[in-house]
mmCIF file of C-alpha atoms in Angstrom:
data_model
loop_
_atom_site.group_PDB
_atom_site.id
_atom_site.type_symbol
_atom_site.label_atom_id
_atom_site.label_comp_id
_atom_site.label_asym_id
_atom_site.label_seq_id
_atom_site.Cartn_x
_atom_site.Cartn_y
_atom_site.Cartn_z
ATOM 1 C CA UNK G 1 173.723 62.645 66.806
ATOM 2 C CA UNK G 2 174.406 66.108 68.066
ATOM 3 C CA UNK G 3 177.379 68.196 66.663
ATOM 4 C CA UNK G 4 176.714 67.500 63.023
ATOM 5 C CA UNK G 5 175.732 70.467 60.810
ATOM 6 C CA UNK G 6 175.797 71.468 57.090
ATOM 7 C CA UNK G 7 177.573 74.699 56.264
ATOM 8 C CA UNK G 8 177.402 76.692 52.994
ATOM 9 C CA UNK G 9 180.670 78.080 51.987
ATOM 10 C CA UNK G 10 181.859 80.411 49.312
ATOM 11 C CA UNK G 11 185.438 79.306 48.593
ATOM 12 C CA UNK G 12 188.420 79.992 46.240
ATOM 13 C CA UNK G 13 190.676 77.090 45.275
ATOM 14 C CA UNK G 14 193.993 77.844 43.915
ATOM 15 C CA UNK G 15 194.719 75.471 40.922
ATOM 16 C CA UNK G 16 198.180 75.063 39.359
ATOM 17 C CA UNK G 17 198.229 76.013 35.647
ATOM 18 C CA UNK G 18 199.251 72.406 34.842
ATOM 19 C CA UNK G 19 195.842 71.440 35.994
ATOM 20 C CA UNK G 20 193.970 74.037 33.921
ATOM 21 C CA UNK G 21 192.353 71.319 31.780
ATOM 22 C CA UNK G 22 191.262 69.250 34.739
ATOM 23 C CA UNK G 23 189.965 71.854 37.262
ATOM 24 C CA UNK G 24 187.379 69.632 38.759
ATOM 25 C CA UNK G 25 189.964 66.954 39.647
ATOM 26 C CA UNK G 26 192.285 69.610 41.207
ATOM 27 C CA UNK G 27 189.274 71.020 43.225
ATOM 28 C CA UNK G 28 188.417 67.483 44.592
ATOM 29 C CA UNK G 29 192.066 67.125 45.628
ATOM 30 C CA UNK G 30 192.100 70.316 47.449
ATOM 31 C CA UNK G 31 188.743 69.720 49.290
ATOM 32 C CA UNK G 32 189.885 66.114 50.156
ATOM 33 C CA UNK G 33 192.853 67.568 51.991
ATOM 34 C CA UNK G 34 190.335 69.191 54.402
ATOM 35 C CA UNK G 35 188.602 65.888 55.282
ATOM 36 C CA UNK G 36 188.854 64.375 58.821
ATOM 37 C CA UNK G 37 190.796 67.121 60.480
ATOM 38 C CA UNK G 38 189.813 70.018 62.540
ATOM 39 C CA UNK G 39 189.428 73.314 60.560
ATOM 40 C CA UNK G 40 189.508 76.556 62.508
ATOM 41 C CA UNK G 41 187.706 78.454 59.753
ATOM 42 C CA UNK G 42 184.685 76.206 59.882
ATOM 43 C CA UNK G 43 185.091 75.440 63.614
ATOM 44 C CA UNK G 44 184.859 71.726 63.282
ATOM 45 C CA UNK G 45 185.895 68.642 61.489
ATOM 46 C CA UNK G 46 185.046 68.465 57.700
ATOM 47 C CA UNK G 47 183.515 65.120 57.067
ATOM 48 C CA UNK G 48 182.120 65.408 53.506
ATOM 49 C CA UNK G 49 181.560 68.050 50.816
ATOM 50 C CA UNK G 50 179.624 68.777 47.653
ATOM 51 C CA UNK G 51 180.502 71.626 45.500
ATOM 52 C CA UNK G 52 179.469 73.554 42.367
ATOM 53 C CA UNK G 53 181.485 75.931 40.145
ATOM 54 C CA UNK G 54 178.871 78.461 39.042
ATOM 55 C CA UNK G 55 181.196 80.143 36.397
ATOM 56 C CA UNK G 56 183.907 78.825 34.015
ATOM 57 C CA UNK G 57 185.781 82.142 34.471
ATOM 58 C CA UNK G 58 188.815 81.898 36.629
ATOM 59 C CA UNK G 59 191.282 84.546 37.859
ATOM 60 C CA UNK G 60 194.892 84.147 37.001
ATOM 61 C CA UNK G 61 197.027 85.201 40.014
ATOM 62 C CA UNK G 62 200.265 86.982 39.369
ATOM 63 C CA UNK G 63 203.533 85.369 40.248
ATOM 64 C CA UNK G 64 206.594 83.477 38.924
ATOM 65 C CA UNK G 65 204.368 80.360 38.697
ATOM 66 C CA UNK G 66 200.930 81.831 38.434
ATOM 67 C CA UNK G 67 197.950 79.880 39.911
ATOM 68 C CA UNK G 68 194.362 80.068 38.852
ATOM 69 C CA UNK G 69 191.809 81.181 41.442
ATOM 70 C CA UNK G 70 188.548 79.111 41.005
ATOM 71 C CA UNK G 71 185.566 80.399 42.879
ATOM 72 C CA UNK G 72 183.087 77.711 43.997
ATOM 73 C CA UNK G 73 180.076 77.198 46.321
ATOM 74 C CA UNK G 74 180.347 74.164 48.583
ATOM 75 C CA UNK G 75 178.175 72.425 51.089
ATOM 76 C CA UNK G 76 180.264 70.976 53.891
ATOM 77 C CA UNK G 77 179.296 68.450 56.498
ATOM 78 C CA UNK G 78 180.903 69.565 59.747
ATOM 79 C CA UNK G 79 181.348 67.750 62.996
ATOM 80 C CA UNK G 80 181.669 70.321 65.860
ATOM 81 C CA UNK G 81 181.210 68.565 69.157
ATOM 82 C CA UNK G 82 180.916 70.669 72.354
ATOM 83 C CA UNK G 83 180.885 69.726 76.051
ATOM 84 C CA UNK G 84 177.429 68.503 77.027
ATOM 85 C CA UNK G 85 176.471 67.277 73.562
ATOM 86 C CA UNK G 86 175.399 63.657 72.959
ATOM 87 C CA UNK G 87 177.572 61.700 70.428
ATOM 88 C CA UNK G 88 177.536 58.112 69.321
ATOM 89 C CA UNK G 89 180.387 55.654 68.716
ATOM 90 C CA UNK G 90 181.273 51.928 68.521
ATOM 91 C CA UNK G 91 182.865 50.205 71.528
ATOM 92 C CA UNK G 92 186.261 48.797 70.635
ATOM 93 C CA UNK G 93 187.569 47.889 74.077
ATOM 94 C CA UNK G 94 186.160 47.292 77.533
ATOM 95 C CA UNK G 95 188.462 47.166 80.597
ATOM 96 C CA UNK G 96 187.773 47.233 84.333
ATOM 97 C CA UNK G 97 188.382 50.986 84.529
ATOM 98 C CA UNK G 98 187.453 52.265 81.200
ATOM 99 C CA UNK G 99 185.392 51.934 77.933
ATOM 100 C CA UNK G 100 187.142 52.842 74.583
ATOM 101 C CA UNK G 101 185.083 54.010 71.613
ATOM 102 C CA UNK G 102 185.572 55.037 67.996
ATOM 103 C CA UNK G 103 183.359 57.839 66.836
ATOM 104 C CA UNK G 104 182.335 58.193 63.100
ATOM 105 C CA UNK G 105 185.289 55.841 62.238
ATOM 106 C CA UNK G 106 188.058 58.310 62.747
ATOM 107 C CA UNK G 107 187.882 59.792 66.277
ATOM 108 C CA UNK G 108 188.661 58.009 69.623
ATOM 109 C CA UNK G 109 187.022 58.421 72.919
ATOM 110 C CA UNK G 110 187.563 57.121 76.436
ATOM 111 C CA UNK G 111 185.137 56.922 79.283
ATOM 112 C CA UNK G 112 186.740 56.136 82.584
ATOM 113 C CA UNK G 113 185.166 54.382 85.536
ATOM 114 C CA UNK G 114 184.370 57.629 87.476
ATOM 115 C CA UNK G 115 182.320 58.745 84.484
ATOM 116 C CA UNK G 116 180.299 55.505 84.331
ATOM 117 C CA UNK G 117 177.066 55.737 86.424
ATOM 118 C CA UNK G 118 176.798 53.324 89.305
ATOM 119 C CA UNK G 119 174.128 51.046 87.850
ATOM 120 C CA UNK G 120 176.794 49.752 85.477
ATOM 121 C CA UNK G 121 179.172 47.076 86.957
ATOM 122 C CA UNK G 122 182.217 45.449 85.241
ATOM 123 C CA UNK G 123 182.011 41.720 84.924
ATOM 124 C CA UNK G 124 183.196 38.988 82.700
ATOM 125 C CA UNK G 125 180.242 37.308 80.952
ATOM 126 C CA UNK G 126 180.800 34.220 78.788
ATOM 127 C CA UNK G 127 184.503 35.090 78.798
ATOM 128 C CA UNK G 128 183.813 38.618 77.561
ATOM 129 C CA UNK G 129 184.420 41.848 79.500
ATOM 130 C CA UNK G 130 181.285 43.844 79.758
ATOM 131 C CA UNK G 131 179.592 46.635 81.726
ATOM 132 C CA UNK G 132 176.147 45.355 82.733
ATOM 133 C CA UNK G 133 173.341 47.329 84.238
ATOM 134 C CA UNK G 134 172.033 46.167 87.726
ATOM 135 C CA UNK G 135 168.565 47.710 87.128
ATOM 136 C CA UNK G 136 168.069 46.703 83.508
ATOM 137 C CA UNK G 137 169.507 43.167 82.876
ATOM 138 C CA UNK G 138 169.358 43.511 79.134
ATOM 139 C CA UNK G 139 171.279 46.769 79.111
ATOM 140 C CA UNK G 140 174.796 45.624 78.429
ATOM 141 C CA UNK G 141 177.921 47.436 77.039
ATOM 142 C CA UNK G 142 180.585 45.320 75.336
ATOM 143 C CA UNK G 143 182.913 45.328 72.308
ATOM 144 C CA UNK G 144 180.768 46.029 69.240
ATOM 145 C CA UNK G 145 177.990 47.859 71.081
ATOM 146 C CA UNK G 146 177.136 51.278 69.656
ATOM 147 C CA UNK G 147 176.633 53.707 72.619
ATOM 148 C CA UNK G 148 175.506 57.229 73.156
ATOM 149 C CA UNK G 149 177.656 59.200 75.586
ATOM 150 C CA UNK G 150 177.867 62.782 76.708
ATOM 151 C CA UNK G 151 180.912 64.831 75.613
ATOM 152 C CA UNK G 152 183.104 66.071 78.523
ATOM 153 C CA UNK G 153 185.928 67.474 76.364
ATOM 154 C CA UNK G 154 187.258 67.241 72.799
ATOM 155 C CA UNK G 155 190.806 67.584 71.832
ATOM 156 C CA UNK G 156 190.746 69.279 68.454
ATOM 157 C CA UNK G 157 194.392 68.661 67.746
ATOM 158 C CA UNK G 158 194.329 64.780 68.133
ATOM 159 C CA UNK G 159 190.489 64.422 67.715
ATOM 160 C CA UNK G 160 190.085 62.629 71.010
ATOM 161 C CA UNK G 161 187.048 62.682 73.181
ATOM 162 C CA UNK G 162 186.650 62.350 76.995
ATOM 163 C CA UNK G 163 183.151 61.039 77.551
ATOM 164 C CA UNK G 164 180.578 60.327 80.235
ATOM 165 C CA UNK G 165 177.890 57.768 80.932
ATOM 166 C CA UNK G 166 176.535 59.487 83.917
ATOM 167 C CA UNK G 167 173.253 60.862 82.331
ATOM 168 C CA UNK G 168 170.432 58.381 82.374
ATOM 169 C CA UNK G 169 169.765 58.865 78.591
ATOM 170 C CA UNK G 170 173.181 57.454 77.759
ATOM 171 C CA UNK G 171 174.258 53.885 77.133
ATOM 172 C CA UNK G 172 173.600 51.297 74.451
ATOM 173 C CA UNK G 173 171.785 52.747 71.490
ATOM 174 C CA UNK G 174 169.862 49.537 70.820
ATOM 175 C CA UNK G 175 168.607 49.328 74.349
ATOM 176 C CA UNK G 176 167.850 53.096 74.597
ATOM 177 C CA UNK G 177 165.759 53.052 71.411
ATOM 178 C CA UNK G 178 163.778 50.102 72.678
ATOM 179 C CA UNK G 179 163.316 51.572 76.113
ATOM 180 C CA UNK G 180 162.389 54.922 74.703
ATOM 181 C CA UNK G 181 159.922 53.318 72.169
ATOM 182 C CA UNK G 182 158.273 51.194 74.978
ATOM 183 C CA UNK G 183 158.223 54.352 77.166
ATOM 184 C CA UNK G 184 156.596 56.367 74.347
ATOM 185 C CA UNK G 185 154.020 53.647 73.678
ATOM 186 C CA UNK G 186 153.293 53.435 77.411
ATOM 187 C CA UNK G 187 152.792 57.259 77.513
ATOM 188 C CA UNK G 188 150.466 57.105 74.460
ATOM 189 C CA UNK G 189 148.541 54.266 76.129
ATOM 190 C CA UNK G 190 148.195 56.278 79.309
ATOM 191 C CA UNK G 191 147.163 59.341 77.318
ATOM 192 C CA UNK G 192 144.455 57.375 75.547
ATOM 193 C CA UNK G 193 143.211 56.041 78.921
ATOM 194 C CA UNK G 194 143.104 59.609 80.231
ATOM 195 C CA UNK G 195 141.297 60.964 77.229
ATOM 196 C CA UNK G 196 138.712 58.154 77.414
ATOM 197 C CA UNK G 197 138.273 58.813 81.127
ATOM 198 C CA UNK G 198 137.777 62.539 80.270
ATOM 199 C CA UNK G 199 135.202 61.665 77.747
ATOM 200 C CA UNK G 200 133.360 59.260 80.062
ATOM 201 C CA UNK G 201 133.457 62.013 82.722
ATOM 202 C CA UNK G 202 132.005 64.592 80.249
ATOM 203 C CA UNK G 203 129.333 62.193 79.173
ATOM 204 C CA UNK G 204 128.509 61.269 82.784
ATOM 205 C CA UNK G 205 128.201 64.833 83.845
ATOM 206 C CA UNK G 206 126.386 65.647 80.662
ATOM 207 C CA UNK G 207 123.805 63.060 81.403
ATOM 208 C CA UNK G 208 123.488 64.410 84.973
ATOM 209 C CA UNK G 209 123.066 67.924 83.612
ATOM 210 C CA UNK G 210 120.380 66.722 81.209
ATOM 211 C CA UNK G 211 118.600 64.797 84.079
ATOM 212 C CA UNK G 212 118.827 67.772 86.367
ATOM 213 C CA UNK G 213 117.491 70.030 83.636
ATOM 214 C CA UNK G 214 114.658 67.750 83.023
ATOM 215 C CA UNK G 215 113.749 67.776 86.724
ATOM 216 C CA UNK G 216 113.953 71.560 86.841
ATOM 217 C CA UNK G 217 111.749 71.855 83.811
ATOM 218 C CA UNK G 218 109.312 69.340 85.206
ATOM 219 C CA UNK G 219 108.998 71.302 88.553
ATOM 220 C CA UNK G 220 108.585 74.607 86.599
ATOM 221 C CA UNK G 221 105.707 73.095 84.557
ATOM 222 C CA UNK G 222 104.027 71.903 87.833
ATOM 223 C CA UNK G 223 104.380 75.281 89.462
ATOM 224 C CA UNK G 224 102.837 76.997 86.360
ATOM 225 C CA UNK G 225 99.964 74.502 86.433
ATOM 226 C CA UNK G 226 99.297 75.286 90.048
ATOM 227 C CA UNK G 227 99.334 78.979 89.415
ATOM 228 C CA UNK G 228 96.944 78.547 86.556
ATOM 229 C CA UNK G 229 94.574 76.425 88.596
ATOM 230 C CA UNK G 230 94.720 79.044 91.445
ATOM 231 C CA UNK G 231 93.956 81.883 89.058
ATOM 232 C CA UNK G 232 90.949 80.073 87.564
ATOM 233 C CA UNK G 233 89.424 79.799 90.959
#
């Protein structure tokens, strides 16, 4: 899925003196407070972290209630979706005019009917609301389907997506993976046929070249013989 990246960060965590004997716990608590919300410094939503405190030396900051500044190196998993990117989510609701999705378990998305390509039509199948493809009967989007959609916009404050299913490479992940796999296998099959045809073509023309060379050599030998016979007389 696009929009995911790992960032290396040099950070300073401020720990209260009461936590001086459990710095690691205090650091975890501070980093946990960054999770699943947009961070302007990292320009994305922090999803996970891993950190290392390279030195046991900490700086005591002056004040009435002095804090301890702990320097650490952290790896942060950042989710920074931009318009045009492809992201994935699980469908939680299907209505006549919209599809509602949850992305990575914490962010919501909506795809309205104007952003659903024409091949998908809304219908009730076996008592369940779905969007079914008219060109690929097995391509169905319903509650529980994991889909890939294109980002139209992302509201950083409420972590809400506006998405689109207009591009051809969007839709049910399960169907897309099978389709792309079959398409890839078909392409490899066609390529093998082309390579085989090329080999046969080379062999065919190679045989012709050998045959033509043999004819030319034979004619040359005959000419030489005639010349020699003429010279003898």
